[in-house]
Short mmCIF file of C-alpha atoms in Angstrom, two decimals:
data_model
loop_
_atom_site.label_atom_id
_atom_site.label_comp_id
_atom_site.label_asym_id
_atom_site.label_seq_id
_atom_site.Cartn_x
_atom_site.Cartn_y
_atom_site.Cartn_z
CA UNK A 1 0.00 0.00 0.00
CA UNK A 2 1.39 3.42 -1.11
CA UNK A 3 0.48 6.48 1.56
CA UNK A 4 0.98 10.02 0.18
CA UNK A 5 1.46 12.91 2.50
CA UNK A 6 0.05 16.50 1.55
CA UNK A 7 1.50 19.49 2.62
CA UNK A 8 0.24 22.62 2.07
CA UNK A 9 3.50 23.94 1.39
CA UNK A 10 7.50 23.34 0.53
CA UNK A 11 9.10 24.50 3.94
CA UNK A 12 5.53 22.25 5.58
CA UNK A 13 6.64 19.27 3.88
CA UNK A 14 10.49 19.70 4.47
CA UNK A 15 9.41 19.81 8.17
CA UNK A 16 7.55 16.60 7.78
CA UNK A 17 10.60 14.81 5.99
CA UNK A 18 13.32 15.95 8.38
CA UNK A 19 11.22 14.46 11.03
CA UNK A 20 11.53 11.02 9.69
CA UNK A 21 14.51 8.56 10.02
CA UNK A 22 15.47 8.76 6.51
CA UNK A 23 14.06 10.61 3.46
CA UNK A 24 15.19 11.05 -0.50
CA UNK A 25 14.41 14.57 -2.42
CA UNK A 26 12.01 13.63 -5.77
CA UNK A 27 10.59 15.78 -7.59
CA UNK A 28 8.14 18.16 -6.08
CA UNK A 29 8.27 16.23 -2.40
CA UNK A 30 10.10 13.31 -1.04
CA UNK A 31 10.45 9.41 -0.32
CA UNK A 32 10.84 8.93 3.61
CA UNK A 33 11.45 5.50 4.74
CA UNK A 34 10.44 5.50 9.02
CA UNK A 35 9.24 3.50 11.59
CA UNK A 36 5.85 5.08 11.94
CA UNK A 37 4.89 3.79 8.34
CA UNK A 38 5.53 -0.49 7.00
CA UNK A 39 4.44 0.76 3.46
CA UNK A 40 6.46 3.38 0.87
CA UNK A 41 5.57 6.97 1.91
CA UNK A 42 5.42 10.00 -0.16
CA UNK A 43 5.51 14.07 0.73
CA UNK A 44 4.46 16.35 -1.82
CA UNK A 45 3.17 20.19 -1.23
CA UNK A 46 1.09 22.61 -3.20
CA UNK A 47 1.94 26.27 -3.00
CA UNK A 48 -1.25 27.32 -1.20
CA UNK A 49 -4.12 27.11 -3.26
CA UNK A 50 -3.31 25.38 -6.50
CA UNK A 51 -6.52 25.12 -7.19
CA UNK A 52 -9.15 28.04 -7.70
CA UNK A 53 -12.64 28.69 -8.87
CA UNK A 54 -13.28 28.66 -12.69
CA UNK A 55 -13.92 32.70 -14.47
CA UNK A 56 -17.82 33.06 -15.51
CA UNK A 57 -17.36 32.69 -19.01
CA UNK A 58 -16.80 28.88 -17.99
CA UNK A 59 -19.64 28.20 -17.27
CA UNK A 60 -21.76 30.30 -20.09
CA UNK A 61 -19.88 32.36 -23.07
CA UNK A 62 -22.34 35.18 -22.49
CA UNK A 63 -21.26 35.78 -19.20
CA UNK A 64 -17.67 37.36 -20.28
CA UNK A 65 -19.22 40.17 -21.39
CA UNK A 66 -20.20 42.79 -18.49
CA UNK A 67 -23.67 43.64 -18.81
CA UNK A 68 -26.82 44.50 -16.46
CA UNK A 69 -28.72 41.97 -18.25
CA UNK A 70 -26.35 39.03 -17.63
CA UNK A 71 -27.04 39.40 -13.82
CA UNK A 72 -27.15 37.84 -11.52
CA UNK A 73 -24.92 35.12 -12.24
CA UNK A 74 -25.23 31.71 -10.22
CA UNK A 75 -23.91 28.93 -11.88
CA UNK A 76 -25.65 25.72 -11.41
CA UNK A 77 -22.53 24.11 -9.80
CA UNK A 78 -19.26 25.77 -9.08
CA UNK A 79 -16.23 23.97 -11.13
CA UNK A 80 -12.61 24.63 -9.70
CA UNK A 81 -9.72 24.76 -12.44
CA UNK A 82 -5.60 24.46 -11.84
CA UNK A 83 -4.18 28.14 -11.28
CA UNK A 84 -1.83 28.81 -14.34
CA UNK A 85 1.11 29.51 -12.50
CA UNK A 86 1.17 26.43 -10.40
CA UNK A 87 0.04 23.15 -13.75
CA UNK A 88 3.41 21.94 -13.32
CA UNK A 89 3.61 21.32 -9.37
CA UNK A 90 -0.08 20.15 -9.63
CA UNK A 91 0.81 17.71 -12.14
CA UNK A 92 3.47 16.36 -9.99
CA UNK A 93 0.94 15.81 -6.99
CA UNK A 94 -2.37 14.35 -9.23
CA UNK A 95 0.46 11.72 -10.07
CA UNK A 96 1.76 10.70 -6.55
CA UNK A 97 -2.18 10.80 -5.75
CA UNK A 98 -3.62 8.59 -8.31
CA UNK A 99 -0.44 6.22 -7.09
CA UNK A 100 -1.97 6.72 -3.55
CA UNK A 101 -4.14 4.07 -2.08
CA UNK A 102 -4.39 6.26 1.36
CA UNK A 103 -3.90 10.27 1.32
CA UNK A 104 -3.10 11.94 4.64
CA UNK A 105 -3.92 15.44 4.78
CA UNK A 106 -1.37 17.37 6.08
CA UNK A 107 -2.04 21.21 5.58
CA UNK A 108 -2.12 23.91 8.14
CA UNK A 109 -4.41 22.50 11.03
CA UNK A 110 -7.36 25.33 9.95
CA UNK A 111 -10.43 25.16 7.99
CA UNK A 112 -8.59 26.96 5.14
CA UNK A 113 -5.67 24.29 5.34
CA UNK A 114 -8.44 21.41 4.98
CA UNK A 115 -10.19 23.42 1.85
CA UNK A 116 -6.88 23.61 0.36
CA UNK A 117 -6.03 19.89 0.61
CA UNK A 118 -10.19 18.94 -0.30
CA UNK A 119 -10.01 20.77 -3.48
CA UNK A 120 -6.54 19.55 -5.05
CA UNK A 121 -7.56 15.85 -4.03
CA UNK A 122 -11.19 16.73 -6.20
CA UNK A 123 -9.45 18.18 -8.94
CA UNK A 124 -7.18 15.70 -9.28
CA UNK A 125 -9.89 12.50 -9.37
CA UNK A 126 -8.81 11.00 -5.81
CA UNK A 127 -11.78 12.39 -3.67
CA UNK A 128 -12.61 8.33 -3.28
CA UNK A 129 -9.48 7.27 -2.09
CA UNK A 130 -9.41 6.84 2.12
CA UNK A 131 -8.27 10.00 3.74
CA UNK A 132 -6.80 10.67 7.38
CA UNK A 133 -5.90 14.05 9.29
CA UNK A 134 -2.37 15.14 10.93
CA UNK A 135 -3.97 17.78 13.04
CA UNK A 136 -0.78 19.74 14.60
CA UNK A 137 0.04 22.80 16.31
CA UNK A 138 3.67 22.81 15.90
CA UNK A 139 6.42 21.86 13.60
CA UNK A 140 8.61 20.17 16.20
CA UNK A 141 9.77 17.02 15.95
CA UNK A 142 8.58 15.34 18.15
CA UNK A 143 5.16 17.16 17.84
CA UNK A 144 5.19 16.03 14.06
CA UNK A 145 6.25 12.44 15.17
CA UNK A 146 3.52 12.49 18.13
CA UNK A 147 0.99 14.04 15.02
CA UNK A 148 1.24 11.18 13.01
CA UNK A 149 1.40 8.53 15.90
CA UNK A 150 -2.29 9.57 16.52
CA UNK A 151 -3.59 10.16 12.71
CA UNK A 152 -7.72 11.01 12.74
CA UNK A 153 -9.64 9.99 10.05
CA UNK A 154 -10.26 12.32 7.49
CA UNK A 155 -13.83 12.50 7.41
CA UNK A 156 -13.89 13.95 10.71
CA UNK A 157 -12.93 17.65 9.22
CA UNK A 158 -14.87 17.41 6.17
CA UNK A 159 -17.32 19.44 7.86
CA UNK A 160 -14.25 22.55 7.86
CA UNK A 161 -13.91 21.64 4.15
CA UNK A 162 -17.40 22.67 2.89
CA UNK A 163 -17.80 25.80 5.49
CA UNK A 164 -14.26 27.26 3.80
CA UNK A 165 -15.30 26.10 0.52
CA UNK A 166 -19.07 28.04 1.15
CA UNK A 167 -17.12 31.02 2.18
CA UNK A 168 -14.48 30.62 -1.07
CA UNK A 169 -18.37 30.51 -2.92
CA UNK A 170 -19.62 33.44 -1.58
CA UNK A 171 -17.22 35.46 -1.97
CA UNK A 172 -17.02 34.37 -5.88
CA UNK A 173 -21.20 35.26 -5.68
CA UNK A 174 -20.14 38.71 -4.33
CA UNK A 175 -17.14 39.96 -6.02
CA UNK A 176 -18.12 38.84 -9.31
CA UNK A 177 -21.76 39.89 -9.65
CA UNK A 178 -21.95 42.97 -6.95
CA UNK A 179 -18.59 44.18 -8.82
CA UNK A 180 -19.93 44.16 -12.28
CA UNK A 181 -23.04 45.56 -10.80
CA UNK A 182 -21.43 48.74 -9.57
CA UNK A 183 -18.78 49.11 -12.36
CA UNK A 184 -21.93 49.31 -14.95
CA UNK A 185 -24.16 51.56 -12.76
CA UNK A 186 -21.36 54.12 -12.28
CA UNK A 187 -19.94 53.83 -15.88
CA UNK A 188 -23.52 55.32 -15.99
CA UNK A 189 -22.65 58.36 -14.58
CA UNK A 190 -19.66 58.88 -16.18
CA UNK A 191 -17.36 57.48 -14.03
CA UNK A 192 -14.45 55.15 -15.95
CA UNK A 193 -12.56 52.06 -14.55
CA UNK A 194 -13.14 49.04 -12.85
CA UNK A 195 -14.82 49.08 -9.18
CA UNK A 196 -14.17 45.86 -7.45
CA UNK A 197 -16.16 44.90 -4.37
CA UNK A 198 -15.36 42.46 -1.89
CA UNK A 199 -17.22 40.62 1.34
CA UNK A 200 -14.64 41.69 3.03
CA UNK A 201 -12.76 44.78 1.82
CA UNK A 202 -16.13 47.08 0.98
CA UNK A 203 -16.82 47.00 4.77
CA UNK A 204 -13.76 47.66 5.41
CA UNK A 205 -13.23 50.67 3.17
CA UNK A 206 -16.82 52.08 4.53
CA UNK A 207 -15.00 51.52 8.09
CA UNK A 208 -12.02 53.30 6.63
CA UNK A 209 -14.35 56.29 4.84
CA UNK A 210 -16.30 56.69 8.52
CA UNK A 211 -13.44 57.27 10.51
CA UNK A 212 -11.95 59.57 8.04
CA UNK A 213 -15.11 61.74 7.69
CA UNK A 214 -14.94 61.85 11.62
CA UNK A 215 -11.33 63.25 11.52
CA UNK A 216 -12.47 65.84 9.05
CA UNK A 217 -15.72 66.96 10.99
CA UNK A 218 -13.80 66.91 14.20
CA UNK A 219 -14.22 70.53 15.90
CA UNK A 220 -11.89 71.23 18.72
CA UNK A 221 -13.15 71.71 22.28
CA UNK A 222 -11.57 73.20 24.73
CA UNK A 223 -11.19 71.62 28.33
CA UNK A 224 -9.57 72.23 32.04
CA UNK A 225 -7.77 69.18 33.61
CA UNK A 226 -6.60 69.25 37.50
CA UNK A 227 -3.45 68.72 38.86
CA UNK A 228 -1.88 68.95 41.89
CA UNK A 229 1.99 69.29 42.61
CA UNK A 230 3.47 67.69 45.59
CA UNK A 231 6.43 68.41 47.37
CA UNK A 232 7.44 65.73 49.89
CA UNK A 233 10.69 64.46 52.10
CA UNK A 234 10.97 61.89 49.99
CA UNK A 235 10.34 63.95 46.56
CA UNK A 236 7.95 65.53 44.60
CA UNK A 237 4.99 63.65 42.29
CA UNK A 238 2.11 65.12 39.88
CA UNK A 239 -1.08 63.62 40.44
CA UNK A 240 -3.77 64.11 37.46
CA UNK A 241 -7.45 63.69 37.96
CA UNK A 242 -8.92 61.17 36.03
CA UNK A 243 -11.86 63.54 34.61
CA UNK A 244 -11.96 66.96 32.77
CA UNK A 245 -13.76 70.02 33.12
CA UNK A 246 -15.69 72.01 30.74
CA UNK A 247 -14.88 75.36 32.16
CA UNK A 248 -12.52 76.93 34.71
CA UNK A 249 -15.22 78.27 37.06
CA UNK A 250 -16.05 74.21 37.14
CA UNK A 251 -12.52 73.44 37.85
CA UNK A 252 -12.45 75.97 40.79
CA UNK A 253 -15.40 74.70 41.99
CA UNK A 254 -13.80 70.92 42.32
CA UNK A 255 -10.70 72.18 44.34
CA UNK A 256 -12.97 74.23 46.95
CA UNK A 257 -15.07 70.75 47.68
CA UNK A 258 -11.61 70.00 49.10
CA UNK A 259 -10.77 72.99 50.57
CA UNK A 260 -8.18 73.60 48.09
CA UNK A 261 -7.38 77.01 46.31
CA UNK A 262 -6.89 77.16 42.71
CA UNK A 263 -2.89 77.44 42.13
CA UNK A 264 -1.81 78.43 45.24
CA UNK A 265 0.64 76.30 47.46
CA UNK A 266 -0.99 74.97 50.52
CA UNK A 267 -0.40 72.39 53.30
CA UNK A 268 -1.59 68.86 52.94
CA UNK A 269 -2.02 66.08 55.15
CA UNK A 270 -2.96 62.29 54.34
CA UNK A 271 -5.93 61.90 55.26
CA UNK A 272 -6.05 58.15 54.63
CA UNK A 273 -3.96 54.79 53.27
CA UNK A 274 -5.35 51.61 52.24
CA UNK A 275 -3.20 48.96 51.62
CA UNK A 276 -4.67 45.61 49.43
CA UNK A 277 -2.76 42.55 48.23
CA UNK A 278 -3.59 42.74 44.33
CA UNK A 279 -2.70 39.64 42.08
CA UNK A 280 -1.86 40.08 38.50
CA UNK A 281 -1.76 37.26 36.10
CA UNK A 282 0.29 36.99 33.02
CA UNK A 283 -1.65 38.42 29.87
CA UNK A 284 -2.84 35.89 27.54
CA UNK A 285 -0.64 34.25 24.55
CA UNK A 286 -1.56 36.57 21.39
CA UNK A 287 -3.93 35.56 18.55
CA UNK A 288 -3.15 36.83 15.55
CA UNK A 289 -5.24 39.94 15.34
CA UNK A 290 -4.04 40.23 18.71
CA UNK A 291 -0.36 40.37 17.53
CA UNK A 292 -1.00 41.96 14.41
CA UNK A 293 -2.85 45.24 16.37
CA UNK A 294 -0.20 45.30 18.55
CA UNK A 295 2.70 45.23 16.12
CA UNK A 296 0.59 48.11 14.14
CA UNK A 297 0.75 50.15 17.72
CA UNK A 298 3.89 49.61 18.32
CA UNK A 299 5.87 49.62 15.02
CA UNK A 300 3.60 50.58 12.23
CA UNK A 301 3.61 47.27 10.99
CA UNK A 302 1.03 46.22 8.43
CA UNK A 303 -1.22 43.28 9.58
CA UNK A 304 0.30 41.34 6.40
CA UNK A 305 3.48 41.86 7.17
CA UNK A 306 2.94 40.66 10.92
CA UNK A 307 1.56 37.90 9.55
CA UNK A 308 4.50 37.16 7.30
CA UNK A 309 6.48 37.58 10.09
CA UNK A 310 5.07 35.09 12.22
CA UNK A 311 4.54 32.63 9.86
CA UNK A 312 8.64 32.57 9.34
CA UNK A 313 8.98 32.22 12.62
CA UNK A 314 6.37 28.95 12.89
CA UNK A 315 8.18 27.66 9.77
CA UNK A 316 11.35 27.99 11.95
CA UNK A 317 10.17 26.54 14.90
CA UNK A 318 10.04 29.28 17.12
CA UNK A 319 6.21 30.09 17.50
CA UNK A 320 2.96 28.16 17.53
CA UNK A 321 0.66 27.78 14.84
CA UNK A 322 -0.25 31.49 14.25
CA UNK A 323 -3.14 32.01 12.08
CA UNK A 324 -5.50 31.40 15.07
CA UNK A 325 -7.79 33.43 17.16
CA UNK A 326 -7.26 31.51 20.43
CA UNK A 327 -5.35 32.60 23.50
CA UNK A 328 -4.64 29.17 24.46
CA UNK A 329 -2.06 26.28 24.49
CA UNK A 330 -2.48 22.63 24.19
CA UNK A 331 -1.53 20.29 26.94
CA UNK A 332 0.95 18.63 24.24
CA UNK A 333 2.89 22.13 23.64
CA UNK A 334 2.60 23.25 27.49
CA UNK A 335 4.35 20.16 28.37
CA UNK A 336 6.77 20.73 25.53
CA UNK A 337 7.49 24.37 27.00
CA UNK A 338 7.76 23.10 30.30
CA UNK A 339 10.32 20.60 29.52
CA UNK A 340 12.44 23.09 27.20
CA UNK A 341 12.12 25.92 30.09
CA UNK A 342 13.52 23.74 32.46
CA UNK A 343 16.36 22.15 30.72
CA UNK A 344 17.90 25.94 29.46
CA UNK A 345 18.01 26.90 33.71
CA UNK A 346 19.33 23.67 34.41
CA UNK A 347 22.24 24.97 31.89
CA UNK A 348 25.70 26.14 34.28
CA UNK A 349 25.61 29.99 33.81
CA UNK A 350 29.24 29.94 32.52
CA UNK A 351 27.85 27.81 29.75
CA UNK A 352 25.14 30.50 29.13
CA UNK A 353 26.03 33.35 26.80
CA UNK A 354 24.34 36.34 28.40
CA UNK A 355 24.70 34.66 31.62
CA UNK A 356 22.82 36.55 34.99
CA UNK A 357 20.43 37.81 32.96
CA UNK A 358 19.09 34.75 30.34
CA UNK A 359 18.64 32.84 33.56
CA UNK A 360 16.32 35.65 34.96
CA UNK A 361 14.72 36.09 32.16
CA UNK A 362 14.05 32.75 32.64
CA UNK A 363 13.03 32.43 35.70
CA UNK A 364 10.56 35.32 35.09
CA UNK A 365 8.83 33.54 32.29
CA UNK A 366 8.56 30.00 34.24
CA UNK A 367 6.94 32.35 36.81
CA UNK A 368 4.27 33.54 34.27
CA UNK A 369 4.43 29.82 32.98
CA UNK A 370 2.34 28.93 36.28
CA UNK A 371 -0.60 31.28 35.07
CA UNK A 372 -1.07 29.90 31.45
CA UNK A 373 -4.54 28.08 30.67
CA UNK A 374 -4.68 25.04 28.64
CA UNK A 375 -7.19 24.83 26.11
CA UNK A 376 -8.82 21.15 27.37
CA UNK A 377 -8.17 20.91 30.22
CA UNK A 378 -8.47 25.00 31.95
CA UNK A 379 -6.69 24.57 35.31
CA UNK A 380 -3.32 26.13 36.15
CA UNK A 381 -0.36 23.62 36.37
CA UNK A 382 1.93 24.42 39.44
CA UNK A 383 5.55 24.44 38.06
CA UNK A 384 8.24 23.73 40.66
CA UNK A 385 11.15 26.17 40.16
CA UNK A 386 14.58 24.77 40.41
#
């Protein structure tokens, strides 16, 4: 029995291979000889999708040319066709997968990952053939290893396949018809060019247009803040009132309820401490819009080049899977941590680089370590510090 592995990508499937006892480069994947597997095993990739939907003129000639009487265009069924720049690398998989006689999907562990994989095993004839699912948060070793110790079957995610593939629909429906629709109407009024409209990307440009009409309407107000200067033994500190005041008279007004003249140095007491015992956990682990809003604050980073970012990194081992909305970890990958977080202060500190300060930083993050959540199983794991 021949198994073929499919990655979603080349640097994917190179992970795969190099976690494997042996491997051979082929053309457009490779042969890995392991353990894990008694039968010949093959790893081959697409480059993202190498599949996409077919132009409307495929499915009726009349539909190439744009006109208000052509719409609205739903095709009976939706037909997928090989992207142009990618024949040659899908050529090379539809061969290893009619060779196949099991397929385990190995894209990105998403619902995007599992259209991906669905539509180039359709296209290529091999929808039939017995499918199971490497569902993995990491590219690790021994997380890959682990991955494919406990393969699912594959129809357990074809449920993700036809929600991304509804979504990949719909926003054919939109862009196609709602694009010609507005490129006609305001040809009509004598505007020229092509006016594309998206699910996604109108809203967002609305979003975009609102905020900007805000910033051009804006009319300055002006407004009194209080502070009070305080000279001390121990040194001096500004203290700012958390609210504003409309008017001066109002600010006034505020300092007398306290028996406190308007800029003129006075005598204070303390009138009162309270002490409280506050605990502050660690913040979560980012999602990505998390880390791409931040990296935008911070930086001026653009969400897609965060996201490039991050993805190197995962491809490099250094970060979990990132194109995720969730905060959390999974018992596999906090264990992982653990065991890693340990080992590098278990390391003498004249073997350590940056010495002192590595094994406090450290320390620190085994300290925040106590306070992260797993996703199954949401109890926090007391970590013994060495």
């Amino acid at each position: 029995m021949k198994i073929v592995i499919l990655a979603e990508k080349p640097s994917q499937a190179k992970a795969y291979a190099d976690s494997f006892k042996s491997k051979q480069k082929i053309e457009g994947g490779f042969l890995i000889k392991d353990a894990l597997f008694e039968d010949e095993v093959a790893i081959t990739y697409g480059y993202g999708h190498l599949v996409e939907l077919q132009a409307p003129e495929s499915y009726k000639p009349e539909w190439k040319k744009w006109s208000l009487n052509e719409l609205p265009m739903f095709p009976e069924s939706y037909q997928f066709k090989v992207a142009k720049d990618k024949r040659a690398q899908f050529r090379i998989v539809k061969r290893l997968l009619d060779e196949a006689d099991e397929i385990i999907v190995a894209t990105d562990s998403d619902r995007e990952g599992e259209n991906i994989a669905r539509s180039i095993i359709k296209v290529s004839g091999n929808e039939h053939k017995p499918t199971k699912r490497l569902w993995i948060n990491s590219l690790e070793n021994d997380e890959i290893r682990k991955g494919f110790e406990s393969l699912r079957p594959g129809e357990d995610y074809f449920s993700s396949y036809i929600e991304a593939q509804t979504r990949q629909i719909s926003d054919w429906l939109i862009g196609m018809n709602i694009s010609r629709l507005y490129t006609l109407l305001l040809q009509q009024k004598g505007l020229s060019g092509v006016f594309s409209i998206g699910r996604v990307q109108t809203p967002t440009l609305y979003l975009i247009w609102q905020r900007q009409q805000e910033i051009e309407n804006f009319e300055p107000q002006t407004y009194f803040e209080a502070y009070i200067h305080v000279n001390a033994a121990q040194g001096t500190y500004v203290g700012k009132y958390k609210d504003t005041f409309k008017t001066l008279p109002e600010l006034i007004d505020f300092f007398k309820g306290f028996d406190v003249i308007h800029q003129q140095e006075q005598a204070a007491r303390i009138a009162k401490v309270e002490t409280k015992e506050k605990k502050e956990y660690a913040p979560r682990l980012y999602s990505l819009s998390d880390i791409q809003s931040q990296a935008n604050k911070l930086y001026k980073v653009s969400p897609a080049t965060t996201l490039k970012i991050v993805q190197t990194l995962y491809e490099k081992k250094l970060v979990s899977y990132p194109r995720t909305d969730c905060h959390y970890i999974t018992p596999a990958e906090y264990a992982y941590l653990k065991k890693i977080l340990k080992a590098i202060v278990s390391v003498p500190v004249w073997k350590l680089k940056t010495h002192k300060t590595m094994q406090q930083n450290v320390m620190l993050m085994l300290q925040k370590f106590r306070n992260i959540t797993l996703l199954s199983q949401p109890k926090k794991y007391p970590l013994p510090l060495p």
